[in-house]
XYZ file of C-alpha atoms in Angstrom:
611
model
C 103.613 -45.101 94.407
C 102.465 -42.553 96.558
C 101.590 -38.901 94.890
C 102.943 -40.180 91.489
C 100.092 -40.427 89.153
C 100.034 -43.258 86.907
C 99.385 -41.505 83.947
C 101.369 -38.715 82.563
C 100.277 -35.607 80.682
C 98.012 -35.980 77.776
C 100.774 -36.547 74.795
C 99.884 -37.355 70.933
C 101.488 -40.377 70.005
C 100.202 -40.777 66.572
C 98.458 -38.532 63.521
C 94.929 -40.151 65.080
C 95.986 -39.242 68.658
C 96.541 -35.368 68.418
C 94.366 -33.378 71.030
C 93.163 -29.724 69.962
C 94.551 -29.613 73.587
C 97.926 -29.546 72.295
C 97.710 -28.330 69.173
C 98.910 -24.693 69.837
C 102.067 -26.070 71.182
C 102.799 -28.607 68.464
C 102.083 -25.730 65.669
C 105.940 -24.899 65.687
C 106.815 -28.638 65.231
C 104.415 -29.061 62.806
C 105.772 -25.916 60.767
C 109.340 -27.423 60.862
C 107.506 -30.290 58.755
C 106.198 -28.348 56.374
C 102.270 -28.232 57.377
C 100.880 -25.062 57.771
C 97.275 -24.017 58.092
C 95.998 -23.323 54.673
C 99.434 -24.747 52.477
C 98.884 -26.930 50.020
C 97.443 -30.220 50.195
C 99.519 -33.335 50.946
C 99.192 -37.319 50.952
C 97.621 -38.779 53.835
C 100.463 -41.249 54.488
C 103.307 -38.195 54.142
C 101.131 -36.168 56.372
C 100.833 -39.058 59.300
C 104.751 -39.479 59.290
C 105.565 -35.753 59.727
C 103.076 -35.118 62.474
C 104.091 -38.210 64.064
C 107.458 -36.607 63.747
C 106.311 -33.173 65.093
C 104.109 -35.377 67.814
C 107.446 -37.412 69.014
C 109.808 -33.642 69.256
C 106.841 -32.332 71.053
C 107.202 -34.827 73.876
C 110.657 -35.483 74.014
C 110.548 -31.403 74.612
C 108.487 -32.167 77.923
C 109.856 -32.628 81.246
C 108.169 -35.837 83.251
C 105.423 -34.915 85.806
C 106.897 -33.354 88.821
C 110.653 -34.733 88.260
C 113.596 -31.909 88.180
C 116.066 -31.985 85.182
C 118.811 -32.845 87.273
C 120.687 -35.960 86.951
C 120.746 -38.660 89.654
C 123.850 -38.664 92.004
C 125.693 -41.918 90.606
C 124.863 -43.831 93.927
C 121.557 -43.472 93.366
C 121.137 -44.257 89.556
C 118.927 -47.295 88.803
C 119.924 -50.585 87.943
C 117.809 -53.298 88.187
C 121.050 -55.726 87.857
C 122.543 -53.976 90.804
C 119.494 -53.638 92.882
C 118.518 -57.352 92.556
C 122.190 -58.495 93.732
C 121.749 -56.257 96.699
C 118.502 -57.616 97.909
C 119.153 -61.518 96.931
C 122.389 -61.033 99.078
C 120.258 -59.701 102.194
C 118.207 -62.806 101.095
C 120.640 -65.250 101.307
C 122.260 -63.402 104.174
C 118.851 -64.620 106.071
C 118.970 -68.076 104.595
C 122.173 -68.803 106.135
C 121.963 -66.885 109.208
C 118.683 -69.043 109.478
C 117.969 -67.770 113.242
C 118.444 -64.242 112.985
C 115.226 -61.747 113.115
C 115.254 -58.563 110.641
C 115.249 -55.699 111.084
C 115.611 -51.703 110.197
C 118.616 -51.442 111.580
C 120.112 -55.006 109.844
C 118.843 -54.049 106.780
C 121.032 -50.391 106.672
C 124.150 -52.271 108.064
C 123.330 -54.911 105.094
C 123.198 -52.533 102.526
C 126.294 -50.424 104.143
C 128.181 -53.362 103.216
C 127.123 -54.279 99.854
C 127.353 -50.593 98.902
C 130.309 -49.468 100.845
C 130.821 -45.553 100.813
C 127.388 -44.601 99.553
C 126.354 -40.668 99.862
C 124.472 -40.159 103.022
C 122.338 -38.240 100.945
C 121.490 -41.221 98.894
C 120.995 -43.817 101.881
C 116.950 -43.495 101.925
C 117.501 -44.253 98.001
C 119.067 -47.701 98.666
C 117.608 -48.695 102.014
C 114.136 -47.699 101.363
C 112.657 -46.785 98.239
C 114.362 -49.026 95.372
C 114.522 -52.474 97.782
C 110.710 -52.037 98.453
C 110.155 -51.414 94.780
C 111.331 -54.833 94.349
C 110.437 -56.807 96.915
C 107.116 -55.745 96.312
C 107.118 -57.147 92.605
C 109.008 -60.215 94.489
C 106.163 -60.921 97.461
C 103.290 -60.569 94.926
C 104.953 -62.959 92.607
C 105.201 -65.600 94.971
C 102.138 -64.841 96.047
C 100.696 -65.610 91.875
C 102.126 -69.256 92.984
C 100.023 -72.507 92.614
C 98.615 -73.605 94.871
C 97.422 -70.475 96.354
C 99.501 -69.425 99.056
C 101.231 -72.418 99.874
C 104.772 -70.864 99.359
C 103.566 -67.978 102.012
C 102.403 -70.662 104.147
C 106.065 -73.082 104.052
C 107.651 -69.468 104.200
C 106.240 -68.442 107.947
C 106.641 -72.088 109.157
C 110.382 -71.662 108.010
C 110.434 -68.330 109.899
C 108.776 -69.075 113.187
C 111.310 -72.731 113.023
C 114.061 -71.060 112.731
C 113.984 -67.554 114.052
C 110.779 -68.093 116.530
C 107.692 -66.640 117.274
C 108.146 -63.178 117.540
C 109.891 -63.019 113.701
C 106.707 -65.469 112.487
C 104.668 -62.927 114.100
C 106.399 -60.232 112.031
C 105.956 -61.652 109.041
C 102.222 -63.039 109.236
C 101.550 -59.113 109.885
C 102.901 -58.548 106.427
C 102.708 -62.087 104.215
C 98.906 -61.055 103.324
C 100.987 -59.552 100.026
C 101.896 -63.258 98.969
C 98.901 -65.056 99.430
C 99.096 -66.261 103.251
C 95.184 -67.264 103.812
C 95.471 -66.600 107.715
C 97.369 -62.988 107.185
C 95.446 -59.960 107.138
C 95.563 -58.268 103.715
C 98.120 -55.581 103.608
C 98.345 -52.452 101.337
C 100.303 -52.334 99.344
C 101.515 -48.589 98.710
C 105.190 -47.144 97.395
C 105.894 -44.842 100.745
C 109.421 -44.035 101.953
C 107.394 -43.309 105.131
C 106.217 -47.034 105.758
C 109.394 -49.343 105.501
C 108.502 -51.095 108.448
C 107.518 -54.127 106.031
C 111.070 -54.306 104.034
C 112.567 -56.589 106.923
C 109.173 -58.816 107.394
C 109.280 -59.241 103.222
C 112.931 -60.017 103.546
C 112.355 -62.687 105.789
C 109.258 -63.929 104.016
C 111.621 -64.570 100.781
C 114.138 -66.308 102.892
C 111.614 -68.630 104.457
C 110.438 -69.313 100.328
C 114.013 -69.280 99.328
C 114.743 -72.159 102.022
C 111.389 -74.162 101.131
C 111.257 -73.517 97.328
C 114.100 -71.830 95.677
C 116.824 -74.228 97.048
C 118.515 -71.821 99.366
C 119.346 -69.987 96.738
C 117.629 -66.638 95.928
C 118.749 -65.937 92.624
C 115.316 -67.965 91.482
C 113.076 -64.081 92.755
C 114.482 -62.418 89.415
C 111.733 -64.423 87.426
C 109.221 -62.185 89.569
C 111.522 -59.182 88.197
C 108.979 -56.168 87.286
C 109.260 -54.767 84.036
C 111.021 -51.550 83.388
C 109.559 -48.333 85.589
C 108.216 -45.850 83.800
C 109.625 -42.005 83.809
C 107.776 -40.938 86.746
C 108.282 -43.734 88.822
C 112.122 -44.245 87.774
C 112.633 -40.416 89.233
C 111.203 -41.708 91.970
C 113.434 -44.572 92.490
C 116.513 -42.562 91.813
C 115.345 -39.440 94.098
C 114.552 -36.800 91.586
C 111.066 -35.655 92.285
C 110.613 -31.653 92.679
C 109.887 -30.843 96.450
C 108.165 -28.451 94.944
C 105.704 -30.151 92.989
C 102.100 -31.071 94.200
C 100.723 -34.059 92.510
C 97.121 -33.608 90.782
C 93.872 -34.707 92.805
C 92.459 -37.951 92.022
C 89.408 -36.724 89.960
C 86.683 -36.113 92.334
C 83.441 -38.412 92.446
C 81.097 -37.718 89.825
C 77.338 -38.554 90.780
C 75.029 -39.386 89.417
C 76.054 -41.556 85.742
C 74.034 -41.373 83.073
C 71.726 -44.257 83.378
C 72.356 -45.679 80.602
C 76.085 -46.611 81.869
C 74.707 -48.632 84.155
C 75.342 -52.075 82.476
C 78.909 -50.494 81.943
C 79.007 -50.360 86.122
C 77.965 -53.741 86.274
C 80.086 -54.954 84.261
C 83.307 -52.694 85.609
C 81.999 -54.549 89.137
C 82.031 -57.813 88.108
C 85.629 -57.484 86.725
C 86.913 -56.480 89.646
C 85.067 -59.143 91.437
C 86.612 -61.919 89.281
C 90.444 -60.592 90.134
C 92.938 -62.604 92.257
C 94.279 -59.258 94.139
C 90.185 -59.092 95.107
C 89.913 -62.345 96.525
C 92.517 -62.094 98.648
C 91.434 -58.469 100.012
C 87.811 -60.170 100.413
C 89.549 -62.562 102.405
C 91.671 -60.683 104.623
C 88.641 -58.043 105.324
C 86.353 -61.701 106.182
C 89.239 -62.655 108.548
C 89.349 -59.388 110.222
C 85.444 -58.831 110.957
C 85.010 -56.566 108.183
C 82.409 -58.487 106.726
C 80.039 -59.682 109.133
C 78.826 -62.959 107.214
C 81.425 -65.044 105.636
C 81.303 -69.085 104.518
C 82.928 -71.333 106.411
C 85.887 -72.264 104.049
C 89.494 -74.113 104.565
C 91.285 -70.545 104.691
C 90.673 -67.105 103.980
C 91.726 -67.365 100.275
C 88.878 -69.484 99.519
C 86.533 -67.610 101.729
C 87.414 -64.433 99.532
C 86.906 -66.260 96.220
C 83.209 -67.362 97.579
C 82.495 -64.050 98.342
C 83.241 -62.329 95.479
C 81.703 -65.426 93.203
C 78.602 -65.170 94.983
C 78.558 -61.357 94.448
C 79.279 -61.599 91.117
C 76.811 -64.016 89.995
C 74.425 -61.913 91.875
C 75.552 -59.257 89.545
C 75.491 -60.736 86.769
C 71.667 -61.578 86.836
C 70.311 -58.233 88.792
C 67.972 -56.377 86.940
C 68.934 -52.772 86.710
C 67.296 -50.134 88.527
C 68.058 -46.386 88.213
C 66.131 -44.331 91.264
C 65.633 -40.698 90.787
C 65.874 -38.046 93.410
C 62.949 -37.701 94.244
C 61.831 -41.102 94.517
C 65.045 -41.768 96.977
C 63.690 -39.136 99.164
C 60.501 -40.457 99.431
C 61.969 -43.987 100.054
C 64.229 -42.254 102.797
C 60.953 -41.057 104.210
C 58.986 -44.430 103.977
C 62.021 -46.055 105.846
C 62.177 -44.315 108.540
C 58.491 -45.536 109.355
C 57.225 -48.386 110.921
C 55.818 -50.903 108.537
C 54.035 -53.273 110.191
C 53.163 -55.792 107.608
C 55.959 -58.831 107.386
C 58.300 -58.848 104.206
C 57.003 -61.065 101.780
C 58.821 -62.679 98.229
C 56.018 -61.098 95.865
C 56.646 -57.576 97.364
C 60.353 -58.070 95.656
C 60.214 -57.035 92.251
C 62.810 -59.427 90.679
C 65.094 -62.099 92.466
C 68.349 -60.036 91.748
C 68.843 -56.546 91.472
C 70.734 -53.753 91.633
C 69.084 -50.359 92.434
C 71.120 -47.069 92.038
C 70.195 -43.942 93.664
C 70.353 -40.566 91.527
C 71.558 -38.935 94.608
C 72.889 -40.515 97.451
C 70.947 -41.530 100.538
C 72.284 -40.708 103.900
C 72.750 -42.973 106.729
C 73.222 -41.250 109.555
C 73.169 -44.145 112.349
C 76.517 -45.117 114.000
C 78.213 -47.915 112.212
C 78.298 -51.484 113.863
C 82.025 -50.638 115.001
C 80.843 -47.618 116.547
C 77.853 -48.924 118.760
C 77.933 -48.317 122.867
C 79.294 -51.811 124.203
C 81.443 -52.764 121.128
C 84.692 -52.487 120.596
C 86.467 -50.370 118.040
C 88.935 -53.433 116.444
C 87.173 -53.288 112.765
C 88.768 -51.755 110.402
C 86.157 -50.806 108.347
C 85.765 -46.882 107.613
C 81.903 -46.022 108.532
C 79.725 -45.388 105.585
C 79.588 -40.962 105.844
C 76.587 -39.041 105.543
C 75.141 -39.152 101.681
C 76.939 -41.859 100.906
C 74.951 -45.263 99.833
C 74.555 -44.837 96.003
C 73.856 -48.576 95.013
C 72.199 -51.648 96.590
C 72.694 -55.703 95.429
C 70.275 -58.138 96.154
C 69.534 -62.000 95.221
C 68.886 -64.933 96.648
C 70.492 -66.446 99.284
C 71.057 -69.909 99.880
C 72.471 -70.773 103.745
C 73.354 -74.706 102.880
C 75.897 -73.097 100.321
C 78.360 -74.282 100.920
C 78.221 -77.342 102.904
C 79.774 -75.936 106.044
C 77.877 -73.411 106.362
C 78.677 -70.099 107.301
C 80.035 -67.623 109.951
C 79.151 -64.158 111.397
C 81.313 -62.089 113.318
C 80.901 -61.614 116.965
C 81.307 -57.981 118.105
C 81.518 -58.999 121.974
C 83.789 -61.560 121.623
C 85.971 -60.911 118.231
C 85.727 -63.801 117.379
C 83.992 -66.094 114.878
C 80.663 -67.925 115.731
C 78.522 -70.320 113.322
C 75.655 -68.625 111.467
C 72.266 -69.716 112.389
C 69.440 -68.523 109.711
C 65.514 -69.098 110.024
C 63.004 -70.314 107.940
C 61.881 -68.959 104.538
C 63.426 -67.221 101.409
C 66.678 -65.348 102.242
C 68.136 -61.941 100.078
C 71.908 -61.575 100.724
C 72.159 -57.309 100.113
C 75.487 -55.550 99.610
C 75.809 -51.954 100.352
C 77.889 -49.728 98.046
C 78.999 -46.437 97.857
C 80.933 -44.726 95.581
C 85.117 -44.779 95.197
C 87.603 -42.577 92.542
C 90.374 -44.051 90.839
C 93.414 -42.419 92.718
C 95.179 -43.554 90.076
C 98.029 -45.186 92.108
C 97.985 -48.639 90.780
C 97.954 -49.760 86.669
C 97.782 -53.015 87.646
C 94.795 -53.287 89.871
C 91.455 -52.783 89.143
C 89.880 -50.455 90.428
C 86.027 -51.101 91.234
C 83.756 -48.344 90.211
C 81.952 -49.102 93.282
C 82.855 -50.326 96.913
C 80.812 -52.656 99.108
C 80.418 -50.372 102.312
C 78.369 -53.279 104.194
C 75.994 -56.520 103.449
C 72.684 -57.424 105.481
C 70.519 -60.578 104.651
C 66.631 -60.100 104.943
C 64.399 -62.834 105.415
C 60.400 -63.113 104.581
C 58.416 -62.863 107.590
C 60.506 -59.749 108.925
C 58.243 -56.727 110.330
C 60.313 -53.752 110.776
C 58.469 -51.993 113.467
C 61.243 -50.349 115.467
C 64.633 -47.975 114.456
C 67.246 -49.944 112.998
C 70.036 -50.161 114.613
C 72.966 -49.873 112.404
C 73.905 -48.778 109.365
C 73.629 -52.013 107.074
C 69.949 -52.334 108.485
C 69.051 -48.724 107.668
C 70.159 -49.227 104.051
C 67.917 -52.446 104.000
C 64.779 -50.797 105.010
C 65.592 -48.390 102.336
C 65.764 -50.898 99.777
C 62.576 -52.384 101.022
C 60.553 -48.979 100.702
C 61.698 -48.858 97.367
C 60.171 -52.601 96.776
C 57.301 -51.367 98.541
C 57.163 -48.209 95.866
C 57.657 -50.680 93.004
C 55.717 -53.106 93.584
C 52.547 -51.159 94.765
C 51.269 -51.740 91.719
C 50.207 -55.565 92.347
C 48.428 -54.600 95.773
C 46.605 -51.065 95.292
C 47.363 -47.705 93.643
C 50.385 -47.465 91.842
C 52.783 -44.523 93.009
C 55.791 -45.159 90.301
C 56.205 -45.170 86.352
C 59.153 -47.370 84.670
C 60.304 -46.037 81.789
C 63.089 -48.821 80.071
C 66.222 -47.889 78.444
C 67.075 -51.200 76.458
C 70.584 -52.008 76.119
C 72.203 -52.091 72.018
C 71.772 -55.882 71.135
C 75.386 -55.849 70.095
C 76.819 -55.070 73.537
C 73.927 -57.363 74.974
C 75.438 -59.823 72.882
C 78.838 -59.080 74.422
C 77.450 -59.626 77.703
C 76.514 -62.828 77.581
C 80.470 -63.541 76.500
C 81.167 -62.373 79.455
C 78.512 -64.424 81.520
C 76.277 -61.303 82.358
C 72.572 -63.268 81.900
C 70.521 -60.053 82.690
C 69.419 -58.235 79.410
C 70.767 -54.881 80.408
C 67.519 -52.982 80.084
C 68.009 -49.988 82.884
C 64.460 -49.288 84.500
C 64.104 -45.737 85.662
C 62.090 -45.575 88.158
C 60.083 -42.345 89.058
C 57.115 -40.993 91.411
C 53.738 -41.323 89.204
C 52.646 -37.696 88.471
C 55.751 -35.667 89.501
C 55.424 -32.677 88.582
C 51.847 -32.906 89.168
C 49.466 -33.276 85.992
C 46.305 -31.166 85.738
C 43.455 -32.780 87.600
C 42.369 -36.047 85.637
C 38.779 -36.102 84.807
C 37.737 -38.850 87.146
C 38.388 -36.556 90.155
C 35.606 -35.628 92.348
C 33.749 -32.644 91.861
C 35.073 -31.686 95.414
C 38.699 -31.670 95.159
C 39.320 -35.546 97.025
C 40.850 -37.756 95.254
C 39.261 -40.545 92.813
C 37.568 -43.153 94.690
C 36.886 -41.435 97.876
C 33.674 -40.503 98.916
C 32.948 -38.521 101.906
C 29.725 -37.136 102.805
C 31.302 -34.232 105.250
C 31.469 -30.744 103.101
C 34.619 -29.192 103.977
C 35.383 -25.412 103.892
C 38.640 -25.666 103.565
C 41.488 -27.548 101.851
C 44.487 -28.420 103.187
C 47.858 -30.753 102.618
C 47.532 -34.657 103.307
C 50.731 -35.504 104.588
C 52.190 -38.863 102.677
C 52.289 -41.537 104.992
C 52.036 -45.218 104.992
C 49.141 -47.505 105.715
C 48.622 -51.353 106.452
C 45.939 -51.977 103.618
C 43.293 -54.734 104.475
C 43.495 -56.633 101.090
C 40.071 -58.265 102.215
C 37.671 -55.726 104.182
C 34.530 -58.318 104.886
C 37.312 -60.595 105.951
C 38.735 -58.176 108.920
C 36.839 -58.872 111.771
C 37.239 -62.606 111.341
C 40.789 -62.262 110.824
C 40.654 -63.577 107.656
C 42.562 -60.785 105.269
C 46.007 -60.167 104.764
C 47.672 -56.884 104.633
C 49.918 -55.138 102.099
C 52.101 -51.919 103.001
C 51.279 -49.096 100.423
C 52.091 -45.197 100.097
C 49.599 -42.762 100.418
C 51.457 -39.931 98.658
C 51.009 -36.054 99.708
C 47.621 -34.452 98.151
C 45.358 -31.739 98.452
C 41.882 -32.427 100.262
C 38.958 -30.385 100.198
C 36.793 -28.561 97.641
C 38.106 -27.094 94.888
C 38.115 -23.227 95.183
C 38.314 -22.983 98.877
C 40.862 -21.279 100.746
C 43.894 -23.324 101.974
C 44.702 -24.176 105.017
C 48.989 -23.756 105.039
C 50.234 -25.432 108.285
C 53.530 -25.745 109.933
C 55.146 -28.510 110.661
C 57.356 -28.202 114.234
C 59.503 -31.553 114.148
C 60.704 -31.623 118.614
C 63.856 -33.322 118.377
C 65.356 -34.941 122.053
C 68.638 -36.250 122.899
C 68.556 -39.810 122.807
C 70.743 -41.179 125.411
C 73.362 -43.951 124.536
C 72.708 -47.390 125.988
C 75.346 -48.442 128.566
């Protein structure tokens, strides 16, 4: 519902449940029981029952969140009883009346009827709020239906029969809620501003009235909701304080302790494996969102694949934790050209998923927002400092059998995927969401996929990317490149791993997760700088380089990037291969002499947009 919490205040319940919060206001209760600080000593079970006596005054002393202490006008009380006749006679109203199209209007003359000499101040009450409580609970239950959206599916043919296109058109806006595989998926959100969807659900439970209930809605109350709670009751019956401002959703807090990370995992991978997911999956594939999506019967299926394939991804990534410092030198790296092609031992595990201490910013327009493409995604663009997490693993094209799709900006429309030769890495984008606390019912994912890219071996990244999903890629691969550089040259990182309890490793496996849960954090070798080891040169280069010139100066060696010749006699005769490696910022020059400090003036032109 929205701006009603779903929690209310923090209230003790129990003896084990008493804040220090709360314990200056339940002193007074706690004195009518007899305890007071210093008295004499009582029996554990005699002092649980009086401060869960003290504990139950002190809340039934407290007003719900936001709700006034008046009572409801009588119109407006709540009764589920009354409220479900109302809405299966509007039902059946639709059933008989077979060709008639609903609307706003209908529905107020409807409930005029049923309700005759209602308050005008209660009208919004009846015609809005407490009908699209219910039909809510009503769409999404036969929505939870086996098979999967086949009552949504009988329920729009019934529709567009009877009462034509236009009303089927109506209601395929708004029959995502019950499991349609061809609707896009709706919101669903508790606003007397957006009723626009009470006539569309109306018809929707006629058309599954007509086709599965027998003409007879009486069968909804088995998708009756159980009771509301206080805040959402006062709600219902039109008692919330003008006056009140809800609390903020708590704000994003970045970055977790790395050791949580398993607990993120398995948070995503929970959310993953929900029914409400797969359908949102779905509806976002149908729409574009997504840019690569299998090509499945319907859009419930497609969604289930999706979030499968993610989750299994999940469920064998090994964890990566990136510190600041390392991210910004990975932003760096990426935004050079590396020249040498992408190969599979320059990935340092088949799955993973790397989390950025601070978040990266992609600044590049989003694929919705490139000159020569049209606006019609929905998707919000990923903001400035905003990719905190990347997915990988491997990628498999002939699964499943009919391959797969990718959207088509230019046309809107859906095209078959065609994918080249070599190993594939399906990545998913993330960045961070806050429970708004809206919903108790639906998970909530500690992390949202922003977008997905697929790499392929054999890629040479040698000019700007040109979107946002292909900017975050080249990130991840710098940070392969910084991992890995170990195998080919020089390390630049250290891995320091925080092993996961076995008990809760233990409890992962339960739950499918195959990865051991060991969190590698991942940092820039010699940050903050050691003293000088004792292989350096007497001169002030670094180990292993040689140079004959004597310099009178020192100075900064920018870090860069360099295509090293894994097989210098082999060069001329083309017969080397070359890795990418970091050449991290140093000092150069003899130690003592005076150092050369040097601005750096970066010219920065207006790029023109393509037409």
């Amino acid at each position: 519902m929205k701006g009603m919490g779903r929690n209310g205040p923090s209230r003790p319940s129990s003896a084990g449940s008493v804040s220090k919060e709360v314990l200056a206001e339940l002193m007074p209760y706690l004195e009518q029981e007899g305890i007071v600080a210093g008295g004499p000593p009582a029996p554990m079970q005699q002092l649980q029952e009086a401060v869960n006596r003290a504990a139950a005054r002190y809340n039934a002393s407290l007003p719900p969140i936001g709700v006034t202490s008046q009572r409801p006008h009588p119109d407006a009380a709540f009764s589920l009883d009354r409220l479900a006749s109302m809405c299966i006679a509007m039902v059946d109203a639709l059933v008989e009346d077979s060709g008639r199209t609903a609307d706003r209007a209908w529905v107020d003359e409807q409930v005029a009827r049923l309700r005759p000499g209602i308050a005008d101040s209660v009208v919004e009450v009846l015609t809005k709020r407490q009908p699209m409580w219910l039909l809510t609970n009503w769409v999404l239950g036969i929505g939870s239906l086996t098979p999967a959206g086949a009552v949504a599916l009988k329920a729009v043919e019934w529709v567009e029969r009877h009462a034509g296109e236009a009303a089927a058109d109506l209601v395929m806006e708004y029959a995502g809620a019950a499991g349609h595989p061809d609707a896009p998926a709706g919101s669903l959100i508790l606003d007397q501003d957006r009723t626009e969807h009470i006539p569309a659900w109306l018809m929707l439970l006629a058309g599954a009235t007509a086709s599965r209930g027998e003409e007879n809605a009486q069968w909804l109350r088995r998708f009756d909701p159980v009771a509301p709670d206080p805040n959402t009751l006062a709600w219902l019956e039109d008692r919330v304080d003008p006056n009140w401002t809800p609390p903020a959703p708590p704000a994003p807090t970045w970055p977790p302790d790395p050791k949580l990370l398993p607990e993120i995992r398995r948070k995503q991978i929970t959310y993953l494996t929900h029914p409400d997911t797969h359908h949102l999956i779905g509806g976002f594939a149908h729409q574009g969102v997504i840019s690569f999506s299998p090509a499945t019967p319907n859009w419930i299926q497609t969604g289930r694949l999706l979030c499968d394939q993610e989750a299994d991804r999940l469920a064998k990534a090994r964890l990566y934790f990136v510190d600041s410092d390392m991210g910004h030198v990975a932003a760096r790296k990426a935004a050079r050209a590396r020249s040498t092609p992408l190969t599979t031992h320059r990935v340092p595990s088949p799955n993973g998923l790397l989390v950025f201490a601070e978040p990266i910013t992609l600044s590049l327009p989003s694929t919705s927002e490139r000159p020569g493409t049209a606006s019609r995604r929905p998707q919000t663009p990923i903001s400035t400092a905003d990719l905190v997490a990347i997915s990988w693993g491997r990628f498999d094209p002939s699964t499943p059998a009919s391959g797969w799709r990718r959207f088509d900006e230019d046309d809107q429309t859906h095209l078959p995927a065609r994918f080249g030769s070599g190993e594939h890495w399906w990545l998913t984008l993330y960045h961070q969401v806050a429970d708004d606390g809206l919903w108790a019912d639906t998970p909530v994912p500690p992390l949202e996929a922003s977008a997905e890219h697929i790499l392929t071996t054999g890629l040479v990244f040698d000019a700007p990317p040109q979107d946002q999903a292909e900017h975050g890629a080249r990130i991840l691969v710098a940070c392969w490149d910084l991992i890995t550089q170990e195998y080919v040259g020089k390390p630049v990182t250290q891995t320091q791993p925080l092993p996961r309890k076995p008990t809760k490793v233990r409890a992962d496996r339960r739950r499918g997760i195959t990865d051991n849960g060991t969190v590698h954090l991942v940092t820039i070798l010699g940050r903050p700088a050691p003293p000088a080891p004792a292989g350096k040169d007497a001169d002030g280069e670094r180990p292993g380089q040689q140079s004959s010139v004597q310099y009178r100066h020192r100075w900064t060696v920018q870090e860069h990037s360099r295509s090293h010749c894994m097989n210098p006699r082999g060069h001329t005769d083309g017969d080397c291969v070359h890795e990418d490696i970091t050449i991290m910022d140093f000092i150069k020059g003899p130690a003592g002499a005076p150092l050369l400090r040097r601005d750096i003036v970066h010219l920065l032109r207006k790029r023109e947009r393509q037409q």
